[in-house]
mmCIF file of C-alpha atoms in Angstrom:
data_model
loop_
_atom_site.group_PDB
_atom_site.id
_atom_site.type_symbol
_atom_site.label_atom_id
_atom_site.label_comp_id
_atom_site.label_asym_id
_atom_site.label_seq_id
_atom_site.Cartn_x
_atom_site.Cartn_y
_atom_site.Cartn_z
ATOM 1 C CA MET H 1 119.255 116.836 129.431
ATOM 2 C CA LEU H 2 116.071 116.331 127.401
ATOM 3 C CA ALA H 3 115.970 113.760 124.601
ATOM 4 C CA GLN H 4 112.998 113.846 122.232
ATOM 5 C CA ILE H 5 112.430 110.838 119.973
ATOM 6 C CA VAL H 6 110.358 111.677 116.917
ATOM 7 C CA LEU H 7 107.316 109.695 115.800
ATOM 8 C CA PHE H 8 105.740 110.064 112.356
ATOM 9 C CA ASP H 9 103.208 107.981 110.450
ATOM 10 C CA GLY H 10 104.961 104.802 109.267
ATOM 11 C CA PHE H 11 107.926 104.966 111.683
ATOM 12 C CA ASP H 12 109.908 101.799 112.390
ATOM 13 C CA PRO H 13 109.117 100.680 115.973
ATOM 14 C CA LEU H 14 112.551 99.219 116.717
ATOM 15 C CA ASP H 15 114.224 102.444 115.600
ATOM 16 C CA VAL H 16 112.247 104.144 118.372
ATOM 17 C CA VAL H 17 111.957 101.593 121.168
ATOM 18 C CA ALA H 18 115.630 100.562 121.312
ATOM 19 C CA PRO H 19 117.015 104.083 121.880
ATOM 20 C CA TYR H 20 114.066 104.961 124.120
ATOM 21 C CA GLU H 21 114.759 102.063 126.499
ATOM 22 C CA VAL H 22 118.505 102.702 126.589
ATOM 23 C CA LEU H 23 118.167 106.439 127.182
ATOM 24 C CA PHE H 24 115.366 105.968 129.718
ATOM 25 C CA ALA H 25 117.427 103.450 131.679
ATOM 26 C CA GLY H 26 120.438 105.769 131.560
ATOM 27 C CA GLY H 27 118.355 108.640 132.841
ATOM 28 C CA ALA H 28 117.049 106.572 135.735
ATOM 29 C CA LEU H 29 120.566 105.489 136.689
ATOM 30 C CA ALA H 30 121.810 109.075 136.411
ATOM 31 C CA GLU H 31 119.107 110.263 138.812
ATOM 32 C CA GLY H 32 117.217 112.377 136.332
ATOM 33 C CA ALA H 33 120.187 113.800 134.446
ATOM 34 C CA LEU H 34 118.471 112.619 131.263
ATOM 35 C CA THR H 35 114.751 112.502 130.467
ATOM 36 C CA VAL H 36 113.166 111.043 127.334
ATOM 37 C CA GLU H 37 109.956 111.952 125.512
ATOM 38 C CA LEU H 38 108.169 110.528 122.478
ATOM 39 C CA VAL H 39 107.075 113.456 120.324
ATOM 40 C CA SER H 40 105.491 114.256 116.986
ATOM 41 C CA ALA H 41 105.312 117.343 114.819
ATOM 42 C CA GLU H 42 101.590 117.595 115.521
ATOM 43 C CA GLY H 43 101.739 117.162 119.289
ATOM 44 C CA ALA H 44 100.162 114.528 121.519
ATOM 45 C CA ARG H 45 98.539 111.758 119.462
ATOM 46 C CA GLU H 46 98.572 108.057 118.701
ATOM 47 C CA VAL H 47 101.034 107.553 115.862
ATOM 48 C CA PRO H 48 100.709 104.495 113.577
ATOM 49 C CA SER H 49 103.906 102.633 112.792
ATOM 50 C CA GLY H 50 104.670 100.998 109.482
ATOM 51 C CA THR H 51 104.526 97.559 111.135
ATOM 52 C CA GLY H 52 101.116 95.946 111.403
ATOM 53 C CA THR H 53 98.684 97.706 113.730
ATOM 54 C CA LEU H 54 101.282 98.817 116.273
ATOM 55 C CA THR H 55 100.993 102.434 117.411
ATOM 56 C CA LEU H 56 102.928 104.497 119.938
ATOM 57 C CA LYS H 57 101.720 107.601 121.721
ATOM 58 C CA ALA H 58 103.481 110.910 121.299
ATOM 59 C CA THR H 59 103.028 112.821 124.533
ATOM 60 C CA THR H 60 103.904 116.275 123.250
ATOM 61 C CA ARG H 61 105.149 118.257 120.247
ATOM 62 C CA LEU H 62 108.725 118.238 119.022
ATOM 63 C CA ASP H 63 110.223 121.371 120.546
ATOM 64 C CA PRO H 64 113.696 122.354 119.286
ATOM 65 C CA ALA H 65 113.825 125.166 121.851
ATOM 66 C CA ARG H 66 113.601 122.660 124.744
ATOM 67 C CA ALA H 67 115.343 119.574 123.430
ATOM 68 C CA ASP H 68 119.055 118.871 123.853
ATOM 69 C CA LEU H 69 118.931 115.700 121.751
ATOM 70 C CA VAL H 70 116.513 114.871 118.920
ATOM 71 C CA VAL H 71 116.433 111.269 117.673
ATOM 72 C CA VAL H 72 114.954 110.661 114.203
ATOM 73 C CA PRO H 73 113.975 107.074 113.332
ATOM 74 C CA GLY H 74 113.509 105.528 109.945
ATOM 75 C CA ALA H 75 110.362 103.995 108.490
ATOM 76 C CA ALA H 76 108.957 100.501 108.053
ATOM 77 C CA GLY H 77 106.912 99.361 105.080
ATOM 78 C CA ARG H 78 107.191 97.816 101.661
ATOM 79 C CA PHE H 79 110.663 97.901 100.227
ATOM 80 C CA THR H 80 111.113 99.579 96.858
ATOM 81 C CA ASP H 81 114.170 100.251 94.728
ATOM 82 C CA THR H 82 116.946 102.197 96.452
ATOM 83 C CA VAL H 83 117.030 104.414 93.349
ATOM 84 C CA ASP H 84 113.732 105.829 94.596
ATOM 85 C CA ALA H 85 115.353 106.854 97.863
ATOM 86 C CA GLY H 86 118.323 108.300 96.013
ATOM 87 C CA ASP H 87 116.117 110.374 93.731
ATOM 88 C CA ARG H 88 114.129 111.766 96.627
ATOM 89 C CA ALA H 89 117.133 112.461 98.818
ATOM 90 C CA GLU H 90 118.960 114.163 95.947
ATOM 91 C CA ALA H 91 115.932 116.336 95.236
ATOM 92 C CA GLY H 92 115.681 117.219 98.913
ATOM 93 C CA ALA H 93 119.325 118.256 99.044
ATOM 94 C CA ASP H 94 118.898 120.401 95.934
ATOM 95 C CA ALA H 95 115.780 122.046 97.335
ATOM 96 C CA GLY H 96 117.472 122.695 100.672
ATOM 97 C CA ALA H 97 120.482 124.254 98.983
ATOM 98 C CA GLY H 98 118.227 126.450 96.896
ATOM 99 C CA GLY H 99 116.202 127.677 99.828
ATOM 100 C CA GLY H 100 113.172 125.542 99.015
ATOM 101 C CA GLY H 101 113.552 123.543 102.191
ATOM 102 C CA GLY H 102 113.151 120.188 100.480
ATOM 103 C CA ALA H 103 109.377 120.502 100.489
ATOM 104 C CA ASP H 104 108.779 119.459 96.865
ATOM 105 C CA ILE H 105 110.560 116.166 96.457
ATOM 106 C CA GLY H 106 107.795 113.829 95.378
ATOM 107 C CA GLY H 107 108.536 111.338 92.645
ATOM 108 C CA GLY H 108 105.005 110.187 91.950
ATOM 109 C CA PRO H 109 101.409 110.066 93.128
ATOM 110 C CA ASP H 110 102.019 107.856 96.183
ATOM 111 C CA THR H 111 103.195 110.571 98.585
ATOM 112 C CA GLY H 112 100.381 111.252 101.035
ATOM 113 C CA ALA H 113 101.580 109.059 103.894
ATOM 114 C CA GLY H 114 99.878 111.050 106.610
ATOM 115 C CA ALA H 115 96.469 111.068 104.961
ATOM 116 C CA ASP H 116 96.643 107.437 103.900
ATOM 117 C CA ALA H 117 97.668 106.350 107.396
ATOM 118 C CA GLY H 118 94.599 107.996 108.845
ATOM 119 C CA ALA H 119 92.482 105.944 106.465
ATOM 120 C CA GLY H 120 94.217 102.709 107.401
ATOM 121 C CA GLY H 121 96.553 102.772 104.421
ATOM 122 C CA CYS H 122 99.762 103.086 106.422
ATOM 123 C CA GLN H 123 100.615 99.430 105.870
ATOM 124 C CA ASP H 124 100.312 99.704 102.071
ATOM 125 C CA LEU H 125 103.018 102.307 101.589
ATOM 126 C CA SER H 126 106.710 101.763 100.973
ATOM 127 C CA ILE H 127 109.480 102.786 103.344
ATOM 128 C CA PHE H 128 110.361 105.705 101.107
ATOM 129 C CA ASP H 129 106.738 106.850 100.807
ATOM 130 C CA HIS H 130 106.595 107.038 104.609
ATOM 131 C CA LEU H 131 109.797 109.068 104.684
ATOM 132 C CA GLN H 132 108.488 111.371 101.980
ATOM 133 C CA GLY H 133 105.178 111.740 103.785
ATOM 134 C CA ALA H 134 107.024 112.776 106.948
ATOM 135 C CA VAL H 135 109.053 115.389 105.070
ATOM 136 C CA GLU H 136 105.848 116.871 103.671
ATOM 137 C CA THR H 137 104.445 117.535 107.171
ATOM 138 C CA GLU H 138 105.400 120.106 109.785
ATOM 139 C CA LEU H 139 108.197 117.755 110.825
ATOM 140 C CA ALA H 140 110.603 119.087 108.184
ATOM 141 C CA PRO H 141 110.653 122.727 109.378
ATOM 142 C CA LEU H 142 110.934 121.562 112.983
ATOM 143 C CA LEU H 143 113.944 119.406 112.072
ATOM 144 C CA ARG H 144 115.511 122.368 110.299
ATOM 145 C CA GLU H 145 114.957 124.499 113.387
ATOM 146 C CA ALA H 146 116.536 121.829 115.578
ATOM 147 C CA HIS H 147 119.434 121.376 113.162
ATOM 148 C CA ALA H 148 120.159 125.109 113.255
ATOM 149 C CA ARG H 149 120.102 125.483 117.028
ATOM 150 C CA PRO H 150 123.584 125.609 118.596
ATOM 151 C CA GLY H 151 124.161 123.030 121.297
ATOM 152 C CA LEU H 152 121.444 120.639 120.116
ATOM 153 C CA THR H 153 122.521 117.196 118.886
ATOM 154 C CA MET H 154 120.621 115.441 116.106
ATOM 155 C CA ALA H 155 120.738 111.637 116.037
ATOM 156 C CA THR H 156 119.314 109.217 113.492
ATOM 157 C CA VAL H 157 118.636 105.494 113.343
ATOM 158 C CA CYS H 158 118.598 103.573 110.068
ATOM 159 C CA GLY H 159 116.488 105.494 107.516
ATOM 160 C CA GLY H 160 116.258 108.512 109.806
ATOM 161 C CA SER H 161 119.355 109.862 108.114
ATOM 162 C CA LEU H 162 117.645 109.506 104.724
ATOM 163 C CA LEU H 163 114.732 111.528 106.102
ATOM 164 C CA MET H 164 117.205 114.214 107.164
ATOM 165 C CA GLY H 165 118.761 114.073 103.701
ATOM 166 C CA MET H 166 115.377 114.416 102.035
ATOM 167 C CA ALA H 167 114.874 117.545 104.143
ATOM 168 C CA GLY H 168 118.156 118.942 102.796
ATOM 169 C CA LEU H 169 120.029 118.725 106.107
ATOM 170 C CA LEU H 170 122.971 116.422 105.353
ATOM 171 C CA VAL H 171 124.949 118.304 102.724
ATOM 172 C CA GLY H 172 128.640 117.929 103.493
ATOM 173 C CA ARG H 173 127.992 115.909 106.671
ATOM 174 C CA HIS H 174 129.332 112.460 107.554
ATOM 175 C CA ALA H 175 126.533 109.961 108.164
ATOM 176 C CA THR H 176 125.506 106.331 107.907
ATOM 177 C CA THR H 177 122.268 104.440 107.341
ATOM 178 C CA HIS H 178 121.063 100.962 106.379
ATOM 179 C CA SER H 179 123.415 99.506 103.780
ATOM 180 C CA LEU H 180 120.643 99.539 101.177
ATOM 181 C CA GLY H 181 120.178 103.287 101.569
ATOM 182 C CA CYS H 182 123.780 104.475 101.323
ATOM 183 C CA ASP H 183 123.410 105.642 97.731
ATOM 184 C CA GLY H 184 120.575 107.861 98.898
ATOM 185 C CA LEU H 185 122.862 109.477 101.470
ATOM 186 C CA THR H 186 125.471 110.250 98.846
ATOM 187 C CA ARG H 187 122.896 111.713 96.492
ATOM 188 C CA ALA H 188 121.615 113.871 99.361
ATOM 189 C CA GLY H 189 125.052 115.448 99.516
ATOM 190 C CA ALA H 190 126.236 113.546 102.597
ATOM 191 C CA ILE H 191 129.547 111.745 102.993
ATOM 192 C CA ALA H 192 128.397 108.155 103.508
ATOM 193 C CA VAL H 193 130.521 106.258 106.034
ATOM 194 C CA ASN H 194 130.678 102.472 106.337
ATOM 195 C CA ALA H 195 130.305 102.247 110.122
ATOM 196 C CA ARG H 196 127.753 101.123 112.678
ATOM 197 C CA VAL H 197 127.714 104.540 114.389
ATOM 198 C CA VAL H 198 129.062 107.805 112.957
ATOM 199 C CA ASP H 199 129.804 110.830 115.154
ATOM 200 C CA ASP H 200 129.978 114.081 113.195
ATOM 201 C CA GLY H 201 129.770 116.398 116.189
ATOM 202 C CA ASP H 202 126.186 117.597 116.505
ATOM 203 C CA LEU H 203 125.025 114.851 114.121
ATOM 204 C CA VAL H 204 125.282 111.212 115.253
ATOM 205 C CA SER H 205 123.858 108.499 113.008
ATOM 206 C CA GLY H 206 123.313 104.761 113.275
ATOM 207 C CA GLY H 207 123.253 102.121 110.551
ATOM 208 C CA GLY H 208 120.588 99.416 110.196
ATOM 209 C CA VAL H 209 117.571 99.018 112.439
ATOM 210 C CA THR H 210 119.343 97.220 115.325
ATOM 211 C CA SER H 211 121.979 99.956 115.527
ATOM 212 C CA GLY H 212 119.584 101.966 117.692
ATOM 213 C CA LEU H 213 121.005 100.122 120.696
ATOM 214 C CA ASP H 214 124.594 100.970 119.767
ATOM 215 C CA LEU H 215 123.715 104.570 118.932
ATOM 216 C CA ALA H 216 121.914 105.159 122.222
ATOM 217 C CA LEU H 217 124.634 103.515 124.315
ATOM 218 C CA TYR H 218 127.224 105.692 122.602
ATOM 219 C CA LEU H 219 125.135 108.807 123.219
ATOM 220 C CA LEU H 220 124.835 107.826 126.881
ATOM 221 C CA GLU H 221 128.599 107.439 127.090
ATOM 222 C CA ARG H 222 129.219 110.731 125.311
ATOM 223 C CA GLU H 223 126.627 112.859 127.085
ATOM 224 C CA VAL H 224 126.195 111.279 130.531
ATOM 225 C CA GLY H 225 129.311 109.191 131.142
ATOM 226 C CA SER H 226 130.931 105.836 130.443
ATOM 227 C CA GLY H 227 129.970 104.480 133.865
ATOM 228 C CA VAL H 228 126.251 104.879 133.200
ATOM 229 C CA ALA H 229 126.580 103.494 129.657
ATOM 230 C CA HIS H 230 128.458 100.460 130.961
ATOM 231 C CA VAL H 231 125.820 99.690 133.590
ATOM 232 C CA VAL H 232 123.024 99.935 131.009
ATOM 233 C CA GLU H 233 124.999 97.687 128.664
ATOM 234 C CA GLN H 234 125.265 95.100 131.429
ATOM 235 C CA LEU H 235 121.601 95.496 132.364
ATOM 236 C CA PHE H 236 120.524 94.833 128.786
ATOM 237 C CA GLU H 237 123.130 92.050 128.391
ATOM 238 C CA TYR H 238 124.179 93.614 125.113
ATOM 239 C CA GLU H 239 127.688 94.231 123.833
ATOM 240 C CA ARG H 240 128.048 97.132 121.454
ATOM 241 C CA ARG H 241 129.120 96.281 117.918
ATOM 242 C CA GLY H 242 131.723 97.990 115.808
ATOM 243 C CA THR H 243 133.933 101.008 116.332
ATOM 244 C CA VAL H 244 132.337 104.445 116.415
ATOM 245 C CA TRP H 245 133.619 106.485 113.483
ATOM 246 C CA ARG H 246 134.340 110.059 114.497
ATOM 247 C CA ALA H 247 134.732 112.851 111.969
ATOM 248 C CA PRO H 248 138.400 113.876 111.722
ATOM 249 C CA THR H 249 139.375 117.262 113.061
ATOM 250 C CA ALA H 250 141.330 119.764 111.014
ATOM 251 C CA ARG H 251 144.453 118.619 112.844
ATOM 252 C CA ASP H 252 144.249 114.948 111.979
ATOM 253 C CA ALA H 253 142.317 115.018 108.681
ATOM 254 C CA SER H 254 145.525 114.844 106.677
ATOM 255 C CA THR H 255 146.432 111.508 108.284
ATOM 256 C CA VAL H 256 143.191 109.765 107.244
ATOM 257 C CA PRO H 257 143.332 108.004 103.861
ATOM 258 C CA ALA H 258 140.678 109.373 101.496
ATOM 259 C CA SER H 259 139.102 105.918 101.094
ATOM 260 C CA ALA H 260 139.115 104.972 104.773
ATOM 261 C CA ASP H 261 135.879 106.626 105.790
ATOM 262 C CA ARG H 262 133.584 106.405 102.809
ATOM 263 C CA ILE H 263 131.396 103.699 101.418
#
């Protein structure tokens, strides 16, 4: 199984490093049953985070034809009003539904995250500018390709689900994100769920930034086995938080109260 964790200019380091370490450890314990790569839409390069001067190296290009699991992190940067995220996510959902692919979702002049990062401006942008900048690169069509491929699981940490929403990929799907971004999920057409980890089949999402540990441990349990996940949990001396919310099947949907799963 190949897991590719996406890097883009302004990514949140903890959103990346926590799942990377968990999945890497699981792969080592499972004797190579799982391998992990850091990737970008552009290929191998040093990718600046949104936190200080920290960069991580993408070793190859995001490849939906090879990957079995694609993990999308959120961004770090200045915090702006959540209405901004909602506006952008809603526009992305509308563009995706209309065949525009969510490419034109800018709300103002501050949208060139990639270019600004190259000039050292990565630290001056807001979280939502970084997400918008990522959607405006080749990452968006690659995510759409991955999303459309049968058998491939998409996973998100924190604002990664907002990025997916801004690309028009969450309409009608159950998902979670940081509590401050839940309105953005709803406006992107998603069904926002108040849970630490949400499993909607081929879409698994985590809440706030530290949920990357819980998300990755759950993915290990689901894809590799509970024994491996338990050993990694013990190795990291971390106990998973919360109950994983799983999307109801057609059989049991009628038994779930309408208010039980939504924020």
